[in-house]
Amino acid sequence: MLERRGDHDVGVRMLDGLSDEEIVRRLAESGCEGPLWVTIQVDLWAHCLPAVEAMVLGGSLGHRTERLRRPIRLTETEREALQQDPHALREMFSIAFEKQLDYFVTCLLRGEGWRPGAGLPLRAYFLNGLLLHLKNPIRGWWRARRRLASEAPGFDEPDFAQSCDEDLGPEEWLIASEDIEALVTALHNFDPGLCRAFLIRADTGWSWSRIAQVVGLSANRLLALRQGFLEYLQNDNRHGEGGDYGS
């Protein structure tokens, strides 16, 4: 994991005067390699970490992620536990950050992802993507807490009646948990229109019916493609050919 904090001031000076559009253009030309890419990672880390810490510890994470249609709801007890264990929070942030970096690069090199004039500045766009990837690390932390608590005397099941899995559909599981480059390649090979729909879903959280209109498919056709792709992955898993994907 890159240590991103000490070099932030130097990185900001390198980015001075560059618009988001120019930054993305240069990253695409360099294939997301070299000093500019390292600088961008430094800058994104420095922007996103305090924002996520403030949301988690301040209690606004649920509202912010509900707007992205990937709600993450933490109880007051859970927020207090994370306040007392900042290392756990940073570890979860680090996992989500690396996942979003992979996704960001994959989309950028395919000509997808952030667009100038689309509404969000580059850093805000990246932060939204990071929040979409934060759910799985938090789910793992919650399960670990529950497992440890269940082994202690006086364990009270209702205290851990968290429902953070209920609103995550199979497509969101893939987007949040799988190797992004491999997933996008598999989607594109299966159907380019479905690939674009997945990327829009990951970026915006829009409903599938709205996405169908954007990609020029009927709602029924998009539903059939989604179901067909999930069945395709399940069949690959049964035959030992799709080990990178969960069923």
PDB file of C-alpha atoms in Angstrom:
ATOM      1  CA  MET A   1       0.000   0.000   0.000  1.00  0.00           C
ATOM      2  CA  LEU A   2       1.389   3.392  -0.973  1.00  0.00           C
ATOM      3  CA  GLU A   3       2.069   5.790   1.842  1.00  0.00           C
ATOM      4  CA  ARG A   4       0.132   8.762   0.543  1.00  0.00           C
ATOM      5  CA  ARG A   5       0.082  11.334   3.298  1.00  0.00           C
ATOM      6  CA  GLY A   6       3.636  12.671   3.469  1.00  0.00           C
ATOM      7  CA  ASP A   7       3.822  13.581  -0.214  1.00  0.00           C
ATOM      8  CA  HIS A   8       0.472  15.326  -0.448  1.00  0.00           C
ATOM      9  CA  ASP A   9       1.773  18.924  -0.543  1.00  0.00           C
ATOM     10  CA  VAL A  10       4.219  18.069  -3.326  1.00  0.00           C
ATOM     11  CA  GLY A  11       1.422  16.353  -5.230  1.00  0.00           C
ATOM     12  CA  VAL A  12      -0.898  19.343  -4.912  1.00  0.00           C
ATOM     13  CA  ARG A  13       1.787  21.594  -6.403  1.00  0.00           C
ATOM     14  CA  MET A  14       2.159  19.210  -9.355  1.00  0.00           C
ATOM     15  CA  LEU A  15      -1.600  19.387  -9.987  1.00  0.00           C
ATOM     16  CA  ASP A  16      -1.835  23.174  -9.685  1.00  0.00           C
ATOM     17  CA  GLY A  17      -3.424  24.689 -12.760  1.00  0.00           C
ATOM     18  CA  LEU A  18      -4.619  21.367 -14.227  1.00  0.00           C
ATOM     19  CA  SER A  19      -8.335  20.964 -14.809  1.00  0.00           C
ATOM     20  CA  ASP A  20     -10.008  17.639 -14.090  1.00  0.00           C
ATOM     21  CA  GLU A  21     -10.422  17.165 -17.820  1.00  0.00           C
ATOM     22  CA  GLU A  22      -6.704  17.698 -18.430  1.00  0.00           C
ATOM     23  CA  ILE A  23      -5.765  15.343 -15.595  1.00  0.00           C
ATOM     24  CA  VAL A  24      -7.951  12.568 -17.014  1.00  0.00           C
ATOM     25  CA  ARG A  25      -6.612  13.160 -20.523  1.00  0.00           C
ATOM     26  CA  ARG A  26      -3.004  12.869 -19.328  1.00  0.00           C
ATOM     27  CA  LEU A  27      -3.765   9.775 -17.287  1.00  0.00           C
ATOM     28  CA  ALA A  28      -5.349   8.105 -20.304  1.00  0.00           C
ATOM     29  CA  GLU A  29      -2.351   8.989 -22.478  1.00  0.00           C
ATOM     30  CA  SER A  30       0.088   7.575 -19.917  1.00  0.00           C
ATOM     31  CA  GLY A  31      -1.967   4.431 -19.270  1.00  0.00           C
ATOM     32  CA  CYS A  32      -2.249   5.483 -15.610  1.00  0.00           C
ATOM     33  CA  GLU A  33       1.485   5.076 -15.061  1.00  0.00           C
ATOM     34  CA  GLY A  34       4.273   7.388 -14.000  1.00  0.00           C
ATOM     35  CA  PRO A  35       4.601  10.359 -11.622  1.00  0.00           C
ATOM     36  CA  LEU A  36       1.228  11.939 -12.411  1.00  0.00           C
ATOM     37  CA  TRP A  37      -0.644   8.740 -11.539  1.00  0.00           C
ATOM     38  CA  VAL A  38       1.234   8.411  -8.245  1.00  0.00           C
ATOM     39  CA  THR A  39       0.453  12.062  -7.506  1.00  0.00           C
ATOM     40  CA  ILE A  40      -3.231  11.549  -8.239  1.00  0.00           C
ATOM     41  CA  GLN A  41      -3.333   8.598  -5.844  1.00  0.00           C
ATOM     42  CA  VAL A  42      -1.724  10.747  -3.141  1.00  0.00           C
ATOM     43  CA  ASP A  43      -4.241  13.508  -3.730  1.00  0.00           C
ATOM     44  CA  LEU A  44      -7.273  11.210  -3.814  1.00  0.00           C
ATOM     45  CA  TRP A  45      -6.197   9.473  -0.601  1.00  0.00           C
ATOM     46  CA  ALA A  46      -5.736  12.827   1.155  1.00  0.00           C
ATOM     47  CA  HIS A  47      -9.149  14.012  -0.053  1.00  0.00           C
ATOM     48  CA  CYS A  48     -11.149  10.843   0.604  1.00  0.00           C
ATOM     49  CA  LEU A  49      -9.790   9.561   3.928  1.00  0.00           C
ATOM     50  CA  PRO A  50     -10.869  12.498   6.147  1.00  0.00           C
ATOM     51  CA  ALA A  51     -14.178  12.680   4.293  1.00  0.00           C
ATOM     52  CA  VAL A  52     -14.949   9.011   4.962  1.00  0.00           C
ATOM     53  CA  GLU A  53     -13.772   9.223   8.573  1.00  0.00           C
ATOM     54  CA  ALA A  54     -16.048  12.220   9.128  1.00  0.00           C
ATOM     55  CA  MET A  55     -19.027  10.426   7.562  1.00  0.00           C
ATOM     56  CA  VAL A  56     -18.494   7.215   9.524  1.00  0.00           C
ATOM     57  CA  LEU A  57     -17.768   8.779  12.907  1.00  0.00           C
ATOM     58  CA  GLY A  58     -20.167  11.691  12.497  1.00  0.00           C
ATOM     59  CA  GLY A  59     -23.117   9.520  11.554  1.00  0.00           C
ATOM     60  CA  SER A  60     -23.776  10.854   8.036  1.00  0.00           C
ATOM     61  CA  LEU A  61     -22.567   7.748   6.173  1.00  0.00           C
ATOM     62  CA  GLY A  62     -26.035   6.209   6.044  1.00  0.00           C
ATOM     63  CA  HIS A  63     -27.627   9.287   4.478  1.00  0.00           C
ATOM     64  CA  ARG A  64     -24.785   9.757   1.976  1.00  0.00           C
ATOM     65  CA  THR A  65     -24.799   6.124   0.842  1.00  0.00           C
ATOM     66  CA  GLU A  66     -28.598   6.016   0.652  1.00  0.00           C
ATOM     67  CA  ARG A  67     -28.331   8.746  -1.982  1.00  0.00           C
ATOM     68  CA  LEU A  68     -26.018   6.391  -3.895  1.00  0.00           C
ATOM     69  CA  ARG A  69     -28.516   3.531  -3.393  1.00  0.00           C
ATOM     70  CA  ARG A  70     -25.899   1.472  -1.526  1.00  0.00           C
ATOM     71  CA  PRO A  71     -26.914   2.286   2.065  1.00  0.00           C
ATOM     72  CA  ILE A  72     -24.446   1.493   4.830  1.00  0.00           C
ATOM     73  CA  ARG A  73     -26.124   1.783   8.203  1.00  0.00           C
ATOM     74  CA  LEU A  74     -24.008   1.778  11.338  1.00  0.00           C
ATOM     75  CA  THR A  75     -25.413   1.814  14.843  1.00  0.00           C
ATOM     76  CA  GLU A  76     -24.145   4.266  17.434  1.00  0.00           C
ATOM     77  CA  THR A  77     -22.357   1.368  19.144  1.00  0.00           C
ATOM     78  CA  GLU A  78     -20.606   0.459  15.905  1.00  0.00           C
ATOM     79  CA  ARG A  79     -19.534   4.054  15.311  1.00  0.00           C
ATOM     80  CA  GLU A  80     -18.143   4.204  18.826  1.00  0.00           C
ATOM     81  CA  ALA A  81     -16.249   0.952  18.234  1.00  0.00           C
ATOM     82  CA  LEU A  82     -14.662   2.405  15.095  1.00  0.00           C
ATOM     83  CA  GLN A  83     -13.790   5.607  16.898  1.00  0.00           C
ATOM     84  CA  GLN A  84     -11.931   3.517  19.461  1.00  0.00           C
ATOM     85  CA  ASP A  85     -10.252   1.455  16.731  1.00  0.00           C
ATOM     86  CA  PRO A  86      -9.168   3.889  13.980  1.00  0.00           C
ATOM     87  CA  HIS A  87      -6.877   1.219  12.521  1.00  0.00           C
ATOM     88  CA  ALA A  88      -9.920  -0.922  11.631  1.00  0.00           C
ATOM     89  CA  LEU A  89     -11.602   2.014   9.914  1.00  0.00           C
ATOM     90  CA  ARG A  90      -8.476   2.849   7.923  1.00  0.00           C
ATOM     91  CA  GLU A  91      -8.068  -0.773   6.917  1.00  0.00           C
ATOM     92  CA  MET A  92     -11.614  -0.847   5.549  1.00  0.00           C
ATOM     93  CA  PHE A  93     -11.007   2.471   3.817  1.00  0.00           C
ATOM     94  CA  SER A  94      -7.792   1.120   2.292  1.00  0.00           C
ATOM     95  CA  ILE A  95      -9.575  -1.912   0.827  1.00  0.00           C
ATOM     96  CA  ALA A  96     -12.308   0.251  -0.687  1.00  0.00           C
ATOM     97  CA  PHE A  97      -9.759   2.783  -1.963  1.00  0.00           C
ATOM     98  CA  GLU A  98      -7.730   0.143  -3.805  1.00  0.00           C
ATOM     99  CA  LYS A  99     -10.906  -1.358  -5.252  1.00  0.00           C
ATOM    100  CA  GLN A 100     -12.027   2.035  -6.528  1.00  0.00           C
ATOM    101  CA  LEU A 101      -8.568   2.724  -7.973  1.00  0.00           C
ATOM    102  CA  ASP A 102      -8.780  -0.514  -9.970  1.00  0.00           C
ATOM    103  CA  TYR A 103     -12.268   0.354 -11.159  1.00  0.00           C
ATOM    104  CA  PHE A 104     -11.302   3.930 -12.014  1.00  0.00           C
ATOM    105  CA  VAL A 105      -8.314   2.805 -14.119  1.00  0.00           C
ATOM    106  CA  THR A 106     -10.266   0.078 -15.913  1.00  0.00           C
ATOM    107  CA  CYS A 107     -13.027   2.492 -16.878  1.00  0.00           C
ATOM    108  CA  LEU A 108     -10.660   5.287 -17.847  1.00  0.00           C
ATOM    109  CA  LEU A 109      -8.595   3.078 -20.154  1.00  0.00           C
ATOM    110  CA  ARG A 110     -11.788   1.865 -21.823  1.00  0.00           C
ATOM    111  CA  GLY A 111     -12.991   5.412 -22.407  1.00  0.00           C
ATOM    112  CA  GLU A 112     -15.676   5.065 -19.720  1.00  0.00           C
ATOM    113  CA  GLY A 113     -16.174   6.631 -16.304  1.00  0.00           C
ATOM    114  CA  TRP A 114     -15.776  10.303 -15.428  1.00  0.00           C
ATOM    115  CA  ARG A 115     -16.793  12.832 -18.066  1.00  0.00           C
ATOM    116  CA  PRO A 116     -16.226  16.612 -18.093  1.00  0.00           C
ATOM    117  CA  GLY A 117     -19.416  18.532 -17.597  1.00  0.00           C
ATOM    118  CA  ALA A 118     -21.245  15.520 -16.173  1.00  0.00           C
ATOM    119  CA  GLY A 119     -21.881  17.280 -12.870  1.00  0.00           C
ATOM    120  CA  LEU A 120     -19.321  16.021 -10.361  1.00  0.00           C
ATOM    121  CA  PRO A 121     -15.711  17.122  -9.958  1.00  0.00           C
ATOM    122  CA  LEU A 122     -13.196  14.297 -10.312  1.00  0.00           C
ATOM    123  CA  ARG A 123     -12.494  13.957  -6.584  1.00  0.00           C
ATOM    124  CA  ALA A 124     -16.193  13.860  -5.671  1.00  0.00           C
ATOM    125  CA  TYR A 125     -16.780  11.289  -8.408  1.00  0.00           C
ATOM    126  CA  PHE A 126     -13.973   9.126  -7.033  1.00  0.00           C
ATOM    127  CA  LEU A 127     -15.261   9.464  -3.469  1.00  0.00           C
ATOM    128  CA  ASN A 128     -18.723   8.290  -4.525  1.00  0.00           C
ATOM    129  CA  GLY A 129     -17.174   5.236  -6.174  1.00  0.00           C
ATOM    130  CA  LEU A 130     -15.140   4.529  -3.054  1.00  0.00           C
ATOM    131  CA  LEU A 131     -18.291   4.625  -0.931  1.00  0.00           C
ATOM    132  CA  LEU A 132     -19.880   2.044  -3.229  1.00  0.00           C
ATOM    133  CA  HIS A 133     -16.928  -0.258  -2.540  1.00  0.00           C
ATOM    134  CA  LEU A 134     -16.923   0.377   1.214  1.00  0.00           C
ATOM    135  CA  LYS A 135     -19.877  -1.872   1.924  1.00  0.00           C
ATOM    136  CA  ASN A 136     -18.066  -5.185   1.629  1.00  0.00           C
ATOM    137  CA  PRO A 137     -15.170  -4.298   3.987  1.00  0.00           C
ATOM    138  CA  ILE A 138     -17.669  -2.995   6.542  1.00  0.00           C
ATOM    139  CA  ARG A 139     -19.695  -6.187   6.142  1.00  0.00           C
ATOM    140  CA  GLY A 140     -16.566  -8.227   6.872  1.00  0.00           C
ATOM    141  CA  TRP A 141     -15.784  -6.103   9.941  1.00  0.00           C
ATOM    142  CA  TRP A 142     -19.351  -6.463  11.200  1.00  0.00           C
ATOM    143  CA  ARG A 143     -19.255 -10.243  10.787  1.00  0.00           C
ATOM    144  CA  ALA A 144     -15.926 -10.455  12.624  1.00  0.00           C
ATOM    145  CA  ARG A 145     -17.347  -8.408  15.513  1.00  0.00           C
ATOM    146  CA  ARG A 146     -20.402 -10.611  15.692  1.00  0.00           C
ATOM    147  CA  ARG A 147     -18.293 -13.781  15.665  1.00  0.00           C
ATOM    148  CA  LEU A 148     -16.116 -12.510  18.524  1.00  0.00           C
ATOM    149  CA  ALA A 149     -19.142 -11.326  20.497  1.00  0.00           C
ATOM    150  CA  SER A 150     -20.927 -14.650  20.055  1.00  0.00           C
ATOM    151  CA  GLU A 151     -18.051 -16.375  21.814  1.00  0.00           C
ATOM    152  CA  ALA A 152     -18.332 -14.133  24.882  1.00  0.00           C
ATOM    153  CA  PRO A 153     -20.622 -14.753  27.871  1.00  0.00           C
ATOM    154  CA  GLY A 154     -23.903 -12.870  27.737  1.00  0.00           C
ATOM    155  CA  PHE A 155     -24.032 -12.615  23.931  1.00  0.00           C
ATOM    156  CA  ASP A 156     -27.273 -10.894  22.881  1.00  0.00           C
ATOM    157  CA  GLU A 157     -28.258 -11.741  19.289  1.00  0.00           C
ATOM    158  CA  PRO A 158     -30.646  -8.768  18.821  1.00  0.00           C
ATOM    159  CA  ASP A 159     -27.753  -6.386  19.490  1.00  0.00           C
ATOM    160  CA  PHE A 160     -26.175  -7.668  16.264  1.00  0.00           C
ATOM    161  CA  ALA A 161     -29.317  -7.860  14.134  1.00  0.00           C
ATOM    162  CA  GLN A 162     -27.724  -5.855  11.349  1.00  0.00           C
ATOM    163  CA  SER A 163     -29.303  -6.128   7.902  1.00  0.00           C
ATOM    164  CA  CYS A 164     -26.457  -4.870   5.712  1.00  0.00           C
ATOM    165  CA  ASP A 165     -26.802  -7.715   3.185  1.00  0.00           C
ATOM    166  CA  GLU A 166     -30.461  -7.250   2.327  1.00  0.00           C
ATOM    167  CA  ASP A 167     -30.191  -4.462  -0.242  1.00  0.00           C
ATOM    168  CA  LEU A 168     -27.233  -5.779  -2.223  1.00  0.00           C
ATOM    169  CA  GLY A 169     -28.341  -7.575  -5.380  1.00  0.00           C
ATOM    170  CA  PRO A 170     -26.208 -10.102  -7.284  1.00  0.00           C
ATOM    171  CA  GLU A 171     -24.888  -7.488  -9.696  1.00  0.00           C
ATOM    172  CA  GLU A 172     -23.832  -5.252  -6.806  1.00  0.00           C
ATOM    173  CA  TRP A 173     -22.063  -8.217  -5.177  1.00  0.00           C
ATOM    174  CA  LEU A 174     -20.012  -8.622  -8.350  1.00  0.00           C
ATOM    175  CA  ILE A 175     -19.244  -4.928  -8.678  1.00  0.00           C
ATOM    176  CA  ALA A 176     -18.253  -4.644  -5.026  1.00  0.00           C
ATOM    177  CA  SER A 177     -16.317  -7.868  -4.563  1.00  0.00           C
ATOM    178  CA  GLU A 178     -14.795  -9.111  -7.806  1.00  0.00           C
ATOM    179  CA  ASP A 179     -11.689  -8.212  -9.774  1.00  0.00           C
ATOM    180  CA  ILE A 180     -12.973  -5.240 -11.732  1.00  0.00           C
ATOM    181  CA  GLU A 181     -10.830  -5.648 -14.833  1.00  0.00           C
ATOM    182  CA  ALA A 182     -11.761  -9.327 -15.184  1.00  0.00           C
ATOM    183  CA  LEU A 183     -15.426  -8.560 -14.538  1.00  0.00           C
ATOM    184  CA  VAL A 184     -15.571  -5.781 -17.131  1.00  0.00           C
ATOM    185  CA  THR A 185     -13.806  -8.004 -19.684  1.00  0.00           C
ATOM    186  CA  ALA A 186     -16.274 -10.826 -19.057  1.00  0.00           C
ATOM    187  CA  LEU A 187     -19.213  -8.430 -19.328  1.00  0.00           C
ATOM    188  CA  HIS A 188     -17.935  -6.926 -22.567  1.00  0.00           C
ATOM    189  CA  ASN A 189     -17.377 -10.354 -24.090  1.00  0.00           C
ATOM    190  CA  PHE A 190     -20.870 -11.416 -23.063  1.00  0.00           C
ATOM    191  CA  ASP A 191     -22.608  -8.276 -24.330  1.00  0.00           C
ATOM    192  CA  PRO A 192     -21.136  -4.743 -24.745  1.00  0.00           C
ATOM    193  CA  GLY A 193     -24.510  -3.143 -23.949  1.00  0.00           C
ATOM    194  CA  LEU A 194     -24.735  -5.037 -20.674  1.00  0.00           C
ATOM    195  CA  CYS A 195     -21.167  -4.017 -19.859  1.00  0.00           C
ATOM    196  CA  ARG A 196     -22.064  -0.366 -20.288  1.00  0.00           C
ATOM    197  CA  ALA A 197     -25.183  -0.860 -18.152  1.00  0.00           C
ATOM    198  CA  PHE A 198     -23.122  -2.389 -15.316  1.00  0.00           C
ATOM    199  CA  LEU A 199     -20.653   0.501 -15.416  1.00  0.00           C
ATOM    200  CA  ILE A 200     -23.458   3.066 -15.289  1.00  0.00           C
ATOM    201  CA  ARG A 201     -25.031   1.189 -12.373  1.00  0.00           C
ATOM    202  CA  ALA A 202     -21.730   1.195 -10.483  1.00  0.00           C
ATOM    203  CA  ASP A 203     -21.123   4.882 -11.192  1.00  0.00           C
ATOM    204  CA  THR A 204     -24.597   6.259 -10.504  1.00  0.00           C
ATOM    205  CA  GLY A 205     -26.761   3.756  -8.623  1.00  0.00           C
ATOM    206  CA  TRP A 206     -29.559   4.511 -11.107  1.00  0.00           C
ATOM    207  CA  SER A 207     -32.453   2.100 -11.450  1.00  0.00           C
ATOM    208  CA  TRP A 208     -32.121  -0.601 -14.104  1.00  0.00           C
ATOM    209  CA  SER A 209     -35.150   0.815 -15.946  1.00  0.00           C
ATOM    210  CA  ARG A 210     -33.473   4.206 -16.250  1.00  0.00           C
ATOM    211  CA  ILE A 211     -30.206   2.594 -17.350  1.00  0.00           C
ATOM    212  CA  ALA A 212     -32.075   0.599 -20.016  1.00  0.00           C
ATOM    213  CA  GLN A 213     -33.202   3.865 -21.585  1.00  0.00           C
ATOM    214  CA  VAL A 214     -29.669   5.272 -21.526  1.00  0.00           C
ATOM    215  CA  VAL A 215     -28.089   2.229 -23.195  1.00  0.00           C
ATOM    216  CA  GLY A 216     -30.901   1.852 -25.714  1.00  0.00           C
ATOM    217  CA  LEU A 217     -32.348  -1.453 -24.510  1.00  0.00           C
ATOM    218  CA  SER A 218     -35.846  -2.360 -23.415  1.00  0.00           C
ATOM    219  CA  ALA A 219     -36.242  -3.051 -19.709  1.00  0.00           C
ATOM    220  CA  ASN A 220     -37.115  -6.683 -20.472  1.00  0.00           C
ATOM    221  CA  ARG A 221     -34.077  -7.127 -22.720  1.00  0.00           C
ATOM    222  CA  LEU A 222     -31.737  -5.700 -20.085  1.00  0.00           C
ATOM    223  CA  LEU A 223     -33.288  -7.942 -17.436  1.00  0.00           C
ATOM    224  CA  ALA A 224     -32.784 -10.982 -19.686  1.00  0.00           C
ATOM    225  CA  LEU A 225     -29.138 -10.020 -20.264  1.00  0.00           C
ATOM    226  CA  ARG A 226     -28.509  -9.560 -16.534  1.00  0.00           C
ATOM    227  CA  GLN A 227     -30.053 -12.935 -15.730  1.00  0.00           C
ATOM    228  CA  GLY A 228     -28.214 -14.572 -18.608  1.00  0.00           C
ATOM    229  CA  PHE A 229     -24.859 -13.208 -17.456  1.00  0.00           C
ATOM    230  CA  LEU A 230     -25.380 -14.410 -13.873  1.00  0.00           C
ATOM    231  CA  GLU A 231     -26.382 -17.864 -15.149  1.00  0.00           C
ATOM    232  CA  TYR A 232     -23.315 -17.860 -17.398  1.00  0.00           C
ATOM    233  CA  LEU A 233     -21.063 -17.168 -14.401  1.00  0.00           C
ATOM    234  CA  GLN A 234     -22.793 -19.847 -12.318  1.00  0.00           C
ATOM    235  CA  ASN A 235     -22.341 -22.407 -15.084  1.00  0.00           C
ATOM    236  CA  ASP A 236     -18.672 -21.493 -15.397  1.00  0.00           C
ATOM    237  CA  ASN A 237     -18.238 -21.997 -11.661  1.00  0.00           C
ATOM    238  CA  ARG A 238     -19.863 -25.430 -11.798  1.00  0.00           C
ATOM    239  CA  HIS A 239     -17.454 -26.503 -14.499  1.00  0.00           C
ATOM    240  CA  GLY A 240     -14.429 -25.006 -12.799  1.00  0.00           C
ATOM    241  CA  GLU A 241     -13.931 -22.377 -15.490  1.00  0.00           C
ATOM    242  CA  GLY A 242     -14.953 -19.210 -13.658  1.00  0.00           C
ATOM    243  CA  GLY A 243     -13.094 -19.343 -10.407  1.00  0.00           C
ATOM    244  CA  ASP A 244     -12.753 -15.567 -10.163  1.00  0.00           C
ATOM    245  CA  TYR A 245     -16.495 -15.111  -9.730  1.00  0.00           C
ATOM    246  CA  GLY A 246     -18.929 -15.923  -6.984  1.00  0.00           C
ATOM    247  CA  SER A 247     -22.262 -17.514  -7.780  1.00  0.00           C
TER     248      SER A 247
END
